[in-house]
Amino acid sequence: MSKLVIFDGNAIIHRAYHALPSSLTTRIGEPVNAVYGLTSMLLRVIQDLKPTHIAFAWDRPEPTFRHELLKSYQAQRPEADSELVSQFEKAYAVVRAMHVPLLSLAGYEADDMIGTITKQTKVDEVIVVTGDRDILQLVDDDRNIKLYMPVKGLSDAKLFGEKETVERMGVTPSQIVDFKGLVGDPSDNYKGIPGIGPKTAATLIEKYGSFDEIYKHINELPESTAKKLREHKDEGDLSYKLAHIITNAPIEFDIEEAKKWQVDSPELLQLFEEYGFRTLTKRVKDIGKQITSDKQTSLF
């Protein structure tokens, strides 16, 4: 059975950076805590999820189409620490050394790369590794699309299908965009309908099914709620558009390339020597031996 695991590179490297101590450095004092954490997470996923295919999606520095819709999109976010920024190239090098495709596209976010690949690639199962709850909108039990999301630093993670998404968000995956249209997303700096909170939004969506249907039945709502919706419909419409993950981005992705990963490649071991990752060196060698053993066993 084919199983594609797609990593949201930016989400995972940021989480790793904040989860591990800055004292993790190379022999010459360069910070590598984020690289170490991302790599450790990658190895854990290989062991736990046993993918046949792996890919990484990354954001790019250029503005995206969402910035064209809203100039202040993500504008409130602080500039990334220089100690984190300096580790991105090392993280790319680790992923390339494992022969895993790196995907990015100017004008789009990593979410859109993931959405496009998830919806258009023909495999038996897709699992997205991310800490970004926006991507829960891609979860689809019928198509066997799930999320593997760290829930506490990097030490614990949970697999999200449709049931787990409803438990976490209060709405189904297909309704998350409707939900964000109402409540907005402070982390991305768009506000939805002022005065409509998560509980009210979930109740409205449960009753009417979608953002559009709520407006079609606006005369049935309490006047205080209807007034907010009428006065701020433009903000709601914009939030709805901003929350929607693109599934038809013009990206080229060869699924066969995602099958060529090698956990214990010579290039990777050389990088680990350079970065001082002695513990990870042992892990990749052990995992590589186990994968080889499993493949040999499956032949009989």
PDB file of N, CA and C in Angstrom, residues 2-6 114-115 117-129 135-149 158-165 173:
ATOM      1  N   SER A   2       0.574   2.201  -0.876  1.00  0.00           N
ATOM      2  CA  SER A   2       1.373   3.423  -0.966  1.00  0.00           C
ATOM      3  C   SER A   2       0.906   4.435   0.075  1.00  0.00           C
ATOM      4  N   LYS A   3       1.870   5.027   0.763  1.00  0.00           N
ATOM      5  CA  LYS A   3       1.567   6.012   1.810  1.00  0.00           C
ATOM      6  C   LYS A   3       2.509   7.202   1.652  1.00  0.00           C
ATOM      7  N   LEU A   4       1.948   8.339   1.284  1.00  0.00           N
ATOM      8  CA  LEU A   4       2.720   9.569   1.123  1.00  0.00           C
ATOM      9  C   LEU A   4       2.635  10.396   2.403  1.00  0.00           C
ATOM     10  N   VAL A   5       3.785  10.750   2.954  1.00  0.00           N
ATOM     11  CA  VAL A   5       3.846  11.660   4.096  1.00  0.00           C
ATOM     12  C   VAL A   5       4.441  12.982   3.614  1.00  0.00           C
ATOM     13  N   ILE A   6       3.682  14.064   3.792  1.00  0.00           N
ATOM     14  CA  ILE A   6       4.135  15.400   3.408  1.00  0.00           C
ATOM     15  C   ILE A   6       4.396  16.217   4.666  1.00  0.00           C
ATOM     16  N   ILE A 114       0.841  21.671  -0.154  1.00  0.00           N
ATOM     17  CA  ILE A 114       0.313  20.470   0.495  1.00  0.00           C
ATOM     18  C   ILE A 114      -1.100  20.186   0.015  1.00  0.00           C
ATOM     19  N   GLY A 115      -1.929  21.229  -0.071  1.00  0.00           N
ATOM     20  CA  GLY A 115      -3.299  21.045  -0.538  1.00  0.00           C
ATOM     21  C   GLY A 115      -3.362  20.494  -1.945  1.00  0.00           C
ATOM     22  N   ILE A 117      -0.963  18.805  -3.670  1.00  0.00           N
ATOM     23  CA  ILE A 117      -0.437  17.438  -3.739  1.00  0.00           C
ATOM     24  C   ILE A 117      -1.408  16.453  -3.104  1.00  0.00           C
ATOM     25  N   THR A 118      -1.961  16.839  -1.964  1.00  0.00           N
ATOM     26  CA  THR A 118      -2.888  15.963  -1.244  1.00  0.00           C
ATOM     27  C   THR A 118      -4.108  15.615  -2.086  1.00  0.00           C
ATOM     28  N   LYS A 119      -4.632  16.606  -2.785  1.00  0.00           N
ATOM     29  CA  LYS A 119      -5.863  16.394  -3.543  1.00  0.00           C
ATOM     30  C   LYS A 119      -5.623  15.770  -4.916  1.00  0.00           C
ATOM     31  N   GLN A 120      -4.428  15.949  -5.481  1.00  0.00           N
ATOM     32  CA  GLN A 120      -4.214  15.530  -6.865  1.00  0.00           C
ATOM     33  C   GLN A 120      -3.356  14.277  -7.024  1.00  0.00           C
ATOM     34  N   THR A 121      -2.632  13.884  -5.982  1.00  0.00           N
ATOM     35  CA  THR A 121      -1.737  12.731  -6.094  1.00  0.00           C
ATOM     36  C   THR A 121      -2.496  11.434  -5.848  1.00  0.00           C
ATOM     37  N   LYS A 122      -2.241  10.452  -6.677  1.00  0.00           N
ATOM     38  CA  LYS A 122      -2.922   9.161  -6.572  1.00  0.00           C
ATOM     39  C   LYS A 122      -2.085   8.189  -5.734  1.00  0.00           C
ATOM     40  N   VAL A 123      -2.400   8.124  -4.460  1.00  0.00           N
ATOM     41  CA  VAL A 123      -1.786   7.151  -3.554  1.00  0.00           C
ATOM     42  C   VAL A 123      -2.885   6.611  -2.650  1.00  0.00           C
ATOM     43  N   ASP A 124      -2.575   5.532  -1.937  1.00  0.00           N
ATOM     44  CA  ASP A 124      -3.592   4.917  -1.083  1.00  0.00           C
ATOM     45  C   ASP A 124      -3.863   5.723   0.183  1.00  0.00           C
ATOM     46  N   GLU A 125      -2.846   6.403   0.689  1.00  0.00           N
ATOM     47  CA  GLU A 125      -3.000   7.160   1.931  1.00  0.00           C
ATOM     48  C   GLU A 125      -2.058   8.354   1.927  1.00  0.00           C
ATOM     49  N   VAL A 126      -2.535   9.485   2.464  1.00  0.00           N
ATOM     50  CA  VAL A 126      -1.710  10.683   2.616  1.00  0.00           C
ATOM     51  C   VAL A 126      -1.778  11.132   4.068  1.00  0.00           C
ATOM     52  N   ILE A 127      -0.610  11.418   4.643  1.00  0.00           N
ATOM     53  CA  ILE A 127      -0.549  11.966   5.993  1.00  0.00           C
ATOM     54  C   ILE A 127       0.295  13.238   5.947  1.00  0.00           C
ATOM     55  N   VAL A 128      -0.263  14.331   6.448  1.00  0.00           N
ATOM     56  CA  VAL A 128       0.441  15.612   6.500  1.00  0.00           C
ATOM     57  C   VAL A 128       0.981  15.817   7.907  1.00  0.00           C
ATOM     58  N   VAL A 129       2.273  16.084   8.016  1.00  0.00           N
ATOM     59  CA  VAL A 129       2.904  16.344   9.312  1.00  0.00           C
ATOM     60  C   VAL A 129       3.030  17.855   9.478  1.00  0.00           C
ATOM     61  N   ILE A 135      -4.565  23.339   8.245  1.00  0.00           N
ATOM     62  CA  ILE A 135      -4.475  22.231   7.293  1.00  0.00           C
ATOM     63  C   ILE A 135      -5.457  21.115   7.630  1.00  0.00           C
ATOM     64  N   LEU A 136      -6.095  21.194   8.784  1.00  0.00           N
ATOM     65  CA  LEU A 136      -7.143  20.213   9.107  1.00  0.00           C
ATOM     66  C   LEU A 136      -8.270  20.236   8.083  1.00  0.00           C
ATOM     67  N   GLN A 137      -8.418  21.331   7.344  1.00  0.00           N
ATOM     68  CA  GLN A 137      -9.464  21.388   6.316  1.00  0.00           C
ATOM     69  C   GLN A 137      -9.238  20.377   5.196  1.00  0.00           C
ATOM     70  N   LEU A 138      -8.037  19.832   5.089  1.00  0.00           N
ATOM     71  CA  LEU A 138      -7.741  18.848   4.044  1.00  0.00           C
ATOM     72  C   LEU A 138      -8.089  17.422   4.456  1.00  0.00           C
ATOM     73  N   VAL A 139      -8.344  17.199   5.738  1.00  0.00           N
ATOM     74  CA  VAL A 139      -8.632  15.847   6.234  1.00  0.00           C
ATOM     75  C   VAL A 139      -9.870  15.290   5.538  1.00  0.00           C
ATOM     76  N   ASP A 140      -9.765  14.048   5.094  1.00  0.00           N
ATOM     77  CA  ASP A 140     -10.857  13.423   4.336  1.00  0.00           C
ATOM     78  C   ASP A 140     -10.783  11.912   4.539  1.00  0.00           C
ATOM     79  N   ASP A 141     -11.677  11.374   5.351  1.00  0.00           N
ATOM     80  CA  ASP A 141     -11.657   9.936   5.631  1.00  0.00           C
ATOM     81  C   ASP A 141     -11.899   9.110   4.376  1.00  0.00           C
ATOM     82  N   ASP A 142     -12.755   9.589   3.484  1.00  0.00           N
ATOM     83  CA  ASP A 142     -13.069   8.832   2.269  1.00  0.00           C
ATOM     84  C   ASP A 142     -11.846   8.666   1.377  1.00  0.00           C
ATOM     85  N   ARG A 143     -10.966   9.664   1.376  1.00  0.00           N
ATOM     86  CA  ARG A 143      -9.762   9.613   0.546  1.00  0.00           C
ATOM     87  C   ARG A 143      -8.527   9.243   1.361  1.00  0.00           C
ATOM     88  N   ASN A 144      -8.741   8.902   2.628  1.00  0.00           N
ATOM     89  CA  ASN A 144      -7.655   8.456   3.507  1.00  0.00           C
ATOM     90  C   ASN A 144      -6.570   9.523   3.648  1.00  0.00           C
ATOM     91  N   ILE A 145      -7.009  10.754   3.918  1.00  0.00           N
ATOM     92  CA  ILE A 145      -6.104  11.879   4.146  1.00  0.00           C
ATOM     93  C   ILE A 145      -6.193  12.271   5.617  1.00  0.00           C
ATOM     94  N   LYS A 146      -5.056  12.240   6.317  1.00  0.00           N
ATOM     95  CA  LYS A 146      -5.034  12.539   7.749  1.00  0.00           C
ATOM     96  C   LYS A 146      -3.926  13.542   8.061  1.00  0.00           C
ATOM     97  N   LEU A 147      -3.969  14.073   9.273  1.00  0.00           N
ATOM     98  CA  LEU A 147      -2.901  14.934   9.777  1.00  0.00           C
ATOM     99  C   LEU A 147      -2.222  14.274  10.960  1.00  0.00           C
ATOM    100  N   TYR A 148      -0.906  14.416  11.011  1.00  0.00           N
ATOM    101  CA  TYR A 148      -0.106  13.956  12.151  1.00  0.00           C
ATOM    102  C   TYR A 148       0.449  15.216  12.785  1.00  0.00           C
ATOM    103  N   MET A 149      -0.089  15.575  13.944  1.00  0.00           N
ATOM    104  CA  MET A 149       0.181  16.884  14.520  1.00  0.00           C
ATOM    105  C   MET A 149       0.819  16.784  15.904  1.00  0.00           C
ATOM    106  N   LYS A 158      -0.376  13.414  17.538  1.00  0.00           N
ATOM    107  CA  LYS A 158      -1.675  12.759  17.412  1.00  0.00           C
ATOM    108  C   LYS A 158      -2.081  12.714  15.949  1.00  0.00           C
ATOM    109  N   LEU A 159      -2.703  11.612  15.555  1.00  0.00           N
ATOM    110  CA  LEU A 159      -3.200  11.453  14.194  1.00  0.00           C
ATOM    111  C   LEU A 159      -4.647  11.944  14.138  1.00  0.00           C
ATOM    112  N   PHE A 160      -4.916  12.853  13.218  1.00  0.00           N
ATOM    113  CA  PHE A 160      -6.244  13.452  13.098  1.00  0.00           C
ATOM    114  C   PHE A 160      -6.956  12.969  11.841  1.00  0.00           C
ATOM    115  N   GLY A 161      -8.087  12.289  12.045  1.00  0.00           N
ATOM    116  CA  GLY A 161      -9.035  12.035  10.981  1.00  0.00           C
ATOM    117  C   GLY A 161     -10.199  12.992  11.164  1.00  0.00           C
ATOM    118  N   GLU A 162     -11.337  12.682  10.547  1.00  0.00           N
ATOM    119  CA  GLU A 162     -12.484  13.583  10.653  1.00  0.00           C
ATOM    120  C   GLU A 162     -13.016  13.652  12.086  1.00  0.00           C
ATOM    121  N   LYS A 163     -13.093  12.519  12.768  1.00  0.00           N
ATOM    122  CA  LYS A 163     -13.615  12.494  14.140  1.00  0.00           C
ATOM    123  C   LYS A 163     -12.764  13.363  15.066  1.00  0.00           C
ATOM    124  N   GLU A 164     -11.452  13.203  14.983  1.00  0.00           N
ATOM    125  CA  GLU A 164     -10.550  13.965  15.843  1.00  0.00           C
ATOM    126  C   GLU A 164     -10.594  15.462  15.513  1.00  0.00           C
ATOM    127  N   THR A 165     -10.820  15.774  14.227  1.00  0.00           N
ATOM    128  CA  THR A 165     -10.922  17.176  13.823  1.00  0.00           C
ATOM    129  C   THR A 165     -12.146  17.837  14.440  1.00  0.00           C
ATOM    130  N   PRO A 173     -13.871  18.916   8.916  1.00  0.00           N
ATOM    131  CA  PRO A 173     -12.799  19.483   8.093  1.00  0.00           C
ATOM    132  C   PRO A 173     -13.314  20.387   6.974  1.00  0.00           C
TER     133      PRO A 173
END
